[in-house]
């Protein structure tokens, strides 16, 4: 008995809606996963993250293995208990962040050795050690250890990297073993090349996973190139398993990805931009630091029910941002996560109701209007 499942309940074109069931709770799809890099979604209490409608969080293996350490998290009852989020958590494999953050990397068939960006200490990540670290963290959805070149990269480099990742996918599968209640996702690579993506999908299908990620996108290729890949990549993956687009994205990236058959996404954007004075609304992005807000008694978005919009004016949000007050990041992050989850609920409802095209049209029309005019 696997104790996990994925049930599709509705489709509209290539878009799908359904539920991933795990012993720690259900994940409604399409799902957006807020990022809790270091066992916290910055500036938010876990219960507030839940109140925005999030069913699952993402944790970063690279950060957590270095600090506080996976063994320590295991001794303290696992990541869910440690951070007071007793719901599903997905952890990445650490591979992507080793490439982007660590110093002095050395890549071999065995894995990657690197120096910590925190204290310079030497570490090794391999498919086997990544599976062990994610097991110690207590992750509900575990990602295969993979390697991915930054784009643009030449075809030969992408091909070699993809084939290495597929050998690592088999090693990840073998090391993961049989763990009822936990899911292991494979990661498709192959850059922007349809045939390489196809080869990668075939390799993953023959190994067999509980879900499949489209990896190697959102690494600088741009939205148009990403959508071109998403026109074929989800269709190369099994129909009856969740499809996860890693590291995406802006609201319009999300709508376009869901339209093309993606079920799960994650991105630091709503939380990170909340700390830099940027608010995402149905009418696009609002820069709260702009002087036009300093006398504006209106909320960010009068239709939003989040605490930032319900109880505070643009003038106040502007003031606390300019004054460097912590409540600025707290309120804007809450608003942004609330907006993202409301967008996901809208997408799920539209797919279930067969009205995706109308939803998409309205989404773009509202954004085209731009922010409300200044007073
Ligand atoms: Zn709001």
CSV table of C-alpha atoms and ligand atoms in Angstrom, one decimal:
chain,number,residue,atom,x,y,z
A,1,UNK,CA,0.0,0.0,0.0
A,2,UNK,CA,1.6,3.2,-1.1
A,3,UNK,CA,-0.4,5.6,1.1
A,4,UNK,CA,0.0,8.3,-1.6
A,5,UNK,CA,-2.0,8.9,-4.7
A,6,UNK,CA,-2.8,11.4,-7.4
A,7,UNK,CA,-6.4,11.8,-8.6
A,8,UNK,CA,-7.4,14.0,-11.5
A,9,UNK,CA,-10.9,15.4,-11.2
A,10,UNK,CA,-11.1,17.8,-14.1
A,11,UNK,CA,-9.5,18.9,-17.4
A,12,UNK,CA,-9.9,21.8,-19.7
A,13,UNK,CA,-7.7,21.5,-22.8
A,14,UNK,CA,-4.3,20.5,-21.6
A,15,UNK,CA,-4.9,22.0,-18.1
A,16,UNK,CA,-5.7,19.6,-15.3
A,17,UNK,CA,-7.0,19.8,-11.7
A,18,UNK,CA,-6.9,17.1,-9.0
A,19,UNK,CA,-5.5,16.1,-5.6
A,20,UNK,CA,-2.3,14.6,-4.4
A,21,UNK,CA,-3.0,12.6,-1.2
A,22,UNK,CA,-0.2,12.0,1.3
A,23,UNK,CA,-0.4,10.9,5.0
A,24,UNK,CA,0.3,14.5,6.0
A,25,UNK,CA,-2.5,16.0,4.0
A,26,UNK,CA,-3.9,16.7,0.6
A,27,UNK,CA,-2.4,19.0,-2.0
A,28,UNK,CA,-4.9,20.5,-4.4
A,29,UNK,CA,-3.5,20.9,-7.9
A,30,UNK,CA,-2.6,23.0,-9.7
A,31,UNK,CA,-0.6,23.9,-6.6
A,32,UNK,CA,1.8,26.7,-5.8
A,33,UNK,CA,4.4,25.9,-3.2
A,34,UNK,CA,5.8,28.8,-1.1
A,35,UNK,CA,9.5,28.5,-0.6
A,36,UNK,CA,10.8,27.9,3.0
A,37,UNK,CA,14.5,27.8,2.3
A,38,UNK,CA,15.9,27.7,5.8
A,39,UNK,CA,12.9,26.1,7.5
A,40,UNK,CA,10.9,29.3,7.4
A,41,UNK,CA,8.9,31.2,4.8
A,42,UNK,CA,10.6,34.5,5.5
A,43,UNK,CA,8.5,37.0,7.4
A,44,UNK,CA,5.6,34.6,7.9
A,45,UNK,CA,4.4,32.4,10.7
A,46,UNK,CA,3.5,28.9,9.3
A,47,UNK,CA,-0.1,29.3,10.4
A,48,UNK,CA,-0.3,32.5,8.3
A,49,UNK,CA,1.2,30.7,5.3
A,50,UNK,CA,-1.6,28.1,5.7
A,51,UNK,CA,-4.2,30.9,6.0
A,52,UNK,CA,-3.2,32.0,2.5
A,53,UNK,CA,-4.3,28.6,1.2
A,54,UNK,CA,-1.0,26.8,0.8
A,55,UNK,CA,-1.2,23.0,1.1
A,56,UNK,CA,2.6,22.3,0.8
A,57,UNK,CA,5.9,24.1,1.3
A,58,UNK,CA,9.3,23.6,-0.4
A,59,UNK,CA,12.4,23.2,1.7
A,60,UNK,CA,16.0,23.5,0.4
A,61,UNK,CA,18.2,20.5,1.0
A,62,UNK,CA,21.4,22.5,0.3
A,63,UNK,CA,20.7,25.1,2.9
A,64,UNK,CA,19.3,22.7,5.5
A,65,UNK,CA,22.2,20.2,5.2
A,66,UNK,CA,24.6,23.0,6.0
A,67,UNK,CA,22.6,24.7,8.7
A,68,UNK,CA,21.2,23.3,11.0
A,69,UNK,CA,22.2,19.9,9.5
A,70,UNK,CA,19.9,17.0,8.5
A,71,UNK,CA,20.8,14.8,11.4
A,72,UNK,CA,19.9,17.5,13.9
A,73,UNK,CA,16.5,18.1,12.1
A,74,UNK,CA,15.9,14.3,12.3
A,75,UNK,CA,16.7,14.2,16.0
A,76,UNK,CA,14.3,17.1,16.6
A,77,UNK,CA,11.5,15.2,14.9
A,78,UNK,CA,11.8,16.1,11.2
A,79,UNK,CA,11.4,19.3,9.3
A,80,UNK,CA,7.6,19.5,9.7
A,81,UNK,CA,7.8,19.4,13.5
A,82,UNK,CA,10.9,21.5,13.7
A,83,UNK,CA,9.4,24.4,11.7
A,84,UNK,CA,5.8,23.9,13.0
A,85,UNK,CA,4.3,23.0,9.6
A,86,UNK,CA,2.6,19.7,10.1
A,87,UNK,CA,1.7,19.4,6.4
A,88,UNK,CA,3.4,18.1,3.3
A,89,UNK,CA,6.9,19.4,2.5
A,90,UNK,CA,8.8,18.9,-0.8
A,91,UNK,CA,12.5,19.2,-0.7
A,92,UNK,CA,14.7,19.8,-3.7
A,93,UNK,CA,17.8,17.6,-4.1
A,94,UNK,CA,20.4,20.2,-3.4
A,95,UNK,CA,21.9,19.9,-6.9
A,96,UNK,CA,20.6,23.2,-8.3
A,97,UNK,CA,21.7,25.3,-5.4
A,98,UNK,CA,25.2,23.7,-5.2
A,99,UNK,CA,25.6,24.9,-8.7
A,100,UNK,CA,24.3,28.4,-8.0
A,101,UNK,CA,25.6,29.1,-4.4
A,102,UNK,CA,28.5,26.9,-3.4
A,103,UNK,CA,32.1,27.7,-4.0
A,104,UNK,CA,34.8,25.5,-5.5
A,105,UNK,CA,32.6,22.8,-7.0
A,106,UNK,CA,33.9,19.6,-8.6
A,107,UNK,CA,31.5,17.5,-10.7
A,108,UNK,CA,32.2,13.8,-11.3
A,109,UNK,CA,30.2,10.7,-12.2
A,110,UNK,CA,29.9,10.1,-8.4
A,111,UNK,CA,28.5,13.5,-7.5
A,112,UNK,CA,29.5,17.0,-6.6
A,113,UNK,CA,32.0,18.1,-4.0
A,114,UNK,CA,31.8,21.7,-2.9
A,115,UNK,CA,32.6,24.2,-0.2
A,116,UNK,CA,29.8,25.7,2.0
A,117,UNK,CA,29.0,29.3,1.2
A,118,UNK,CA,28.5,29.8,5.0
A,119,UNK,CA,31.8,28.6,6.5
A,120,UNK,CA,33.8,27.2,3.6
A,121,UNK,CA,33.5,23.6,5.0
A,122,UNK,CA,33.8,20.8,2.4
A,123,UNK,CA,30.8,18.6,1.5
A,124,UNK,CA,29.8,16.0,-1.0
A,125,UNK,CA,26.4,15.5,-2.6
A,126,UNK,CA,25.5,12.4,-4.6
A,127,UNK,CA,22.3,10.7,-5.5
A,128,UNK,CA,22.8,8.5,-2.5
A,129,UNK,CA,23.6,11.2,0.0
A,130,UNK,CA,20.9,13.5,-1.3
A,131,UNK,CA,18.3,10.7,-0.7
A,132,UNK,CA,19.7,10.1,2.8
A,133,UNK,CA,19.6,13.8,3.7
A,134,UNK,CA,16.0,14.2,2.3
A,135,UNK,CA,15.0,11.1,4.4
A,136,UNK,CA,16.5,12.6,7.5
A,137,UNK,CA,14.7,15.9,6.9
A,138,UNK,CA,11.5,13.9,6.7
A,139,UNK,CA,10.5,15.2,3.3
A,140,UNK,CA,7.1,14.0,1.9
A,141,UNK,CA,8.0,14.6,-1.7
A,142,UNK,CA,11.7,13.8,-2.5
A,143,UNK,CA,13.4,15.0,-5.6
A,144,UNK,CA,16.0,13.1,-7.6
A,145,UNK,CA,19.5,14.4,-7.5
A,146,UNK,CA,20.3,16.0,-10.9
A,147,UNK,CA,22.6,18.3,-12.7
A,148,UNK,CA,21.5,21.1,-15.0
A,149,UNK,CA,23.5,23.5,-17.1
A,150,UNK,CA,22.6,27.2,-17.2
A,151,UNK,CA,21.1,28.3,-20.5
A,152,UNK,CA,22.2,29.1,-23.1
A,153,UNK,CA,24.5,26.0,-23.3
A,154,UNK,CA,25.5,24.1,-26.4
A,155,UNK,CA,23.6,20.9,-27.3
A,156,UNK,CA,26.5,18.6,-26.5
A,157,UNK,CA,26.8,20.0,-23.0
A,158,UNK,CA,23.0,19.7,-22.5
A,159,UNK,CA,23.0,16.1,-23.8
A,160,UNK,CA,25.8,14.9,-21.6
A,161,UNK,CA,24.4,16.6,-18.6
A,162,UNK,CA,20.9,15.1,-19.2
A,163,UNK,CA,22.4,11.6,-19.6
A,164,UNK,CA,24.3,12.0,-16.4
A,165,UNK,CA,21.1,13.1,-14.6
A,166,UNK,CA,19.3,10.0,-15.9
A,167,UNK,CA,22.1,7.8,-14.5
A,168,UNK,CA,21.7,9.7,-11.3
A,169,UNK,CA,17.9,9.3,-11.5
A,170,UNK,CA,18.4,5.5,-11.4
A,171,UNK,CA,20.8,5.7,-8.5
A,172,UNK,CA,18.3,8.0,-6.7
A,173,UNK,CA,15.5,5.5,-7.3
A,174,UNK,CA,17.7,2.6,-6.0
A,175,UNK,CA,18.8,4.6,-2.9
A,176,UNK,CA,15.3,5.9,-2.1
A,177,UNK,CA,14.1,2.3,-1.8
A,178,UNK,CA,10.5,1.5,-0.6
A,179,UNK,CA,9.1,4.2,1.7
A,180,UNK,CA,5.4,4.1,2.0
A,181,UNK,CA,3.8,7.5,2.5
A,182,UNK,CA,6.6,9.3,0.7
A,183,UNK,CA,6.9,10.1,-3.0
A,184,UNK,CA,10.0,10.3,-5.2
A,185,UNK,CA,9.9,12.6,-8.3
A,186,UNK,CA,12.1,12.2,-11.3
A,187,UNK,CA,13.4,15.3,-13.1
A,188,UNK,CA,13.3,15.7,-16.9
A,189,UNK,CA,16.2,17.5,-18.5
A,190,UNK,CA,17.2,18.3,-22.0
A,191,UNK,CA,17.2,22.0,-22.3
A,192,UNK,CA,15.1,23.4,-25.1
A,193,UNK,CA,15.6,20.4,-27.3
A,194,UNK,CA,12.4,18.3,-27.9
A,195,UNK,CA,14.3,15.1,-28.8
A,196,UNK,CA,16.5,15.3,-25.7
A,197,UNK,CA,13.5,16.0,-23.5
A,198,UNK,CA,11.9,13.0,-25.1
A,199,UNK,CA,14.9,10.8,-24.4
A,200,UNK,CA,14.9,12.0,-20.8
A,201,UNK,CA,11.2,11.4,-20.3
A,202,UNK,CA,11.6,7.8,-21.7
A,203,UNK,CA,14.5,7.1,-19.3
A,204,UNK,CA,12.5,8.4,-16.4
A,205,UNK,CA,9.4,6.4,-17.3
A,206,UNK,CA,11.3,3.2,-17.6
A,207,UNK,CA,12.7,3.7,-14.0
A,208,UNK,CA,9.2,4.7,-12.7
A,209,UNK,CA,8.5,7.6,-10.3
A,210,UNK,CA,5.6,8.9,-8.3
A,211,UNK,CA,5.7,12.2,-10.1
A,212,UNK,CA,7.8,14.0,-12.7
A,213,UNK,CA,9.4,17.4,-12.8
A,214,UNK,CA,10.2,19.5,-15.8
A,215,UNK,CA,13.6,20.7,-14.8
A,216,UNK,CA,16.2,23.0,-16.4
A,217,UNK,CA,13.8,25.8,-17.1
A,218,UNK,CA,13.4,29.2,-15.5
A,219,UNK,CA,17.2,29.5,-15.8
A,220,UNK,CA,17.4,32.5,-18.0
A,221,UNK,CA,15.8,31.3,-21.3
A,222,UNK,CA,12.8,33.7,-21.1
A,223,UNK,CA,9.1,33.1,-21.1
A,224,UNK,CA,8.6,32.5,-24.8
A,225,UNK,CA,11.3,29.8,-24.9
A,226,UNK,CA,9.9,28.2,-21.7
A,227,UNK,CA,6.4,28.1,-23.1
A,228,UNK,CA,7.7,26.5,-26.3
A,229,UNK,CA,9.2,23.7,-24.3
A,230,UNK,CA,6.0,23.4,-22.2
A,231,UNK,CA,4.1,22.9,-25.5
A,232,UNK,CA,5.6,19.4,-25.7
A,233,UNK,CA,7.4,18.5,-22.4
A,234,UNK,CA,4.4,17.8,-20.2
A,235,UNK,CA,2.9,15.5,-22.9
A,236,UNK,CA,6.1,13.4,-22.9
A,237,UNK,CA,5.5,12.6,-19.2
A,238,UNK,CA,3.0,10.1,-17.8
A,239,UNK,CA,-0.6,11.3,-17.8
A,240,UNK,CA,-1.5,9.8,-14.5
A,241,UNK,CA,1.3,11.4,-12.3
A,242,UNK,CA,1.8,14.9,-11.1
A,243,UNK,CA,4.0,17.2,-13.2
A,244,UNK,CA,6.0,19.8,-11.4
A,245,UNK,CA,7.6,22.8,-13.1
A,246,UNK,CA,10.6,23.8,-10.8
A,247,UNK,CA,11.3,27.4,-9.9
A,248,UNK,CA,8.4,29.1,-11.7
A,249,UNK,CA,7.4,31.9,-11.5
A,250,UNK,CA,5.6,35.2,-12.2
A,251,UNK,CA,1.8,35.1,-12.2
A,252,UNK,CA,1.7,35.1,-16.0
A,253,UNK,CA,4.3,32.2,-16.1
A,254,UNK,CA,2.0,30.2,-13.8
A,255,UNK,CA,-1.1,30.7,-15.9
A,256,UNK,CA,0.7,29.8,-19.1
A,257,UNK,CA,2.3,26.7,-17.4
A,258,UNK,CA,-1.0,25.4,-16.0
A,259,UNK,CA,-2.6,25.9,-19.4
A,260,UNK,CA,0.1,23.6,-20.8
A,261,UNK,CA,-0.5,20.8,-18.3
A,262,UNK,CA,1.6,21.6,-15.2
A,263,UNK,CA,0.3,20.6,-11.8
A,264,UNK,CA,2.8,22.1,-9.3
A,265,UNK,CA,5.2,25.0,-9.1
A,266,UNK,CA,7.4,26.8,-6.6
A,267,UNK,CA,9.1,30.2,-6.6
A,268,UNK,CA,10.7,32.6,-4.1
A,269,UNK,CA,9.2,35.5,-6.0
A,270,UNK,CA,6.1,36.3,-3.9
A,271,UNK,CA,8.1,36.2,-0.6
A,272,UNK,CA,11.2,37.8,-1.9
A,273,UNK,CA,9.5,40.7,-3.7
A,274,UNK,CA,7.4,41.2,-0.5
A,275,UNK,CA,10.7,42.1,1.2
A,276,UNK,CA,11.7,44.5,-1.5
A,277,UNK,CA,8.5,46.6,-1.6
A,278,UNK,CA,6.9,44.9,-4.6
A,279,UNK,CA,3.3,43.7,-4.4
A,280,UNK,CA,1.7,41.4,-7.0
A,281,UNK,CA,-2.0,42.2,-7.7
A,282,UNK,CA,-4.6,41.3,-10.2
A,283,UNK,CA,-3.7,44.6,-12.0
A,284,UNK,CA,0.0,43.7,-12.2
A,285,UNK,CA,3.0,44.7,-10.0
A,286,UNK,CA,2.8,47.6,-7.6
A,287,UNK,CA,6.0,49.3,-6.3
A,288,UNK,CA,5.0,50.4,-2.8
A,289,UNK,CA,8.2,52.5,-2.5
A,290,UNK,CA,6.9,54.9,-5.2
A,291,UNK,CA,6.1,58.4,-3.9
A,292,UNK,CA,2.7,58.3,-5.5
A,293,UNK,CA,1.5,56.1,-2.6
A,294,UNK,CA,2.5,58.4,0.3
A,295,UNK,CA,-0.8,60.1,0.7
A,296,UNK,CA,-3.0,57.3,-0.7
A,297,UNK,CA,-5.6,56.1,1.9
A,298,UNK,CA,-6.8,53.2,-0.3
A,299,UNK,CA,-5.7,49.6,0.1
A,300,UNK,CA,-3.3,47.8,-2.3
A,301,UNK,CA,-6.2,45.9,-3.8
A,302,UNK,CA,-9.8,46.7,-2.6
A,303,UNK,CA,-10.9,43.2,-3.7
A,304,UNK,CA,-8.2,41.4,-1.7
A,305,UNK,CA,-9.1,39.9,1.7
A,306,UNK,CA,-5.6,39.6,3.1
A,307,UNK,CA,-4.6,41.5,6.3
A,308,UNK,CA,-2.4,44.0,4.4
A,309,UNK,CA,-5.4,45.0,2.2
A,310,UNK,CA,-8.1,44.7,4.8
A,311,UNK,CA,-6.5,46.9,7.5
A,312,UNK,CA,-3.8,49.1,6.0
A,313,UNK,CA,-3.5,51.9,3.4
A,314,UNK,CA,-1.0,52.2,0.6
A,315,UNK,CA,0.2,55.3,2.5
A,316,UNK,CA,1.0,53.1,5.6
A,317,UNK,CA,2.6,50.3,3.5
A,318,UNK,CA,4.7,53.0,1.8
A,319,UNK,CA,5.8,54.5,5.1
A,320,UNK,CA,6.8,51.3,6.8
A,321,UNK,CA,8.8,50.3,3.7
A,322,UNK,CA,10.6,53.6,3.6
A,323,UNK,CA,11.2,53.4,7.4
A,324,UNK,CA,12.7,49.9,7.0
A,325,UNK,CA,10.2,48.5,9.5
A,326,UNK,CA,9.8,44.7,9.7
A,327,UNK,CA,6.1,44.8,9.3
A,328,UNK,CA,6.6,46.0,5.7
A,329,UNK,CA,8.0,42.6,4.6
A,330,UNK,CA,5.5,40.8,6.8
A,331,UNK,CA,2.4,42.5,5.2
A,332,UNK,CA,3.6,42.5,1.6
A,333,UNK,CA,4.7,38.9,1.8
A,334,UNK,CA,1.3,37.9,3.2
A,335,UNK,CA,-0.4,39.8,0.5
A,336,UNK,CA,1.7,38.3,-2.3
A,337,UNK,CA,1.3,34.7,-1.0
A,338,UNK,CA,-2.5,35.4,-0.6
A,339,UNK,CA,-2.6,36.7,-4.2
A,340,UNK,CA,-0.7,33.7,-5.5
A,341,UNK,CA,-3.0,31.2,-3.7
A,342,UNK,CA,-6.1,33.0,-4.9
A,343,UNK,CA,-4.8,32.8,-8.4
A,344,UNK,CA,-4.3,29.0,-8.0
A,345,UNK,CA,-7.8,28.6,-6.6
A,346,UNK,CA,-9.1,30.6,-9.6
A,347,UNK,CA,-7.2,28.3,-12.0
A,348,UNK,CA,-8.5,25.2,-10.2
A,349,UNK,CA,-12.1,26.4,-10.3
A,350,UNK,CA,-11.8,27.5,-14.0
A,351,UNK,CA,-10.4,24.1,-15.0
A,352,UNK,CA,-13.1,22.2,-13.1
A,353,UNK,CA,-15.8,24.5,-14.6
A,354,UNK,CA,-14.4,24.3,-18.1
A,355,UNK,CA,-13.9,28.0,-18.3
A,356,UNK,CA,-10.1,28.2,-18.5
A,357,UNK,CA,-10.1,30.3,-21.7
A,358,UNK,CA,-12.4,33.0,-20.1
A,359,UNK,CA,-10.3,33.0,-16.9
A,360,UNK,CA,-7.1,33.5,-18.9
A,361,UNK,CA,-8.6,36.3,-20.9
A,362,UNK,CA,-9.8,38.1,-17.8
A,363,UNK,CA,-6.5,37.6,-16.1
A,364,UNK,CA,-4.6,39.3,-19.0
A,365,UNK,CA,-7.3,42.0,-19.4
A,366,UNK,CA,-7.0,43.1,-15.7
A,367,UNK,CA,-3.2,43.2,-15.9
A,368,UNK,CA,-3.4,45.2,-19.1
A,369,UNK,CA,-5.4,47.9,-17.2
A,370,UNK,CA,-2.4,48.5,-14.9
A,371,UNK,CA,-2.5,49.8,-11.3
A,372,UNK,CA,-5.4,52.1,-10.2
A,373,UNK,CA,-4.8,55.7,-11.2
A,374,UNK,CA,-3.1,57.9,-8.6
A,375,UNK,CA,-5.5,60.1,-6.5
B,1,LIG,ZN1,-4.0,41.8,-0.2
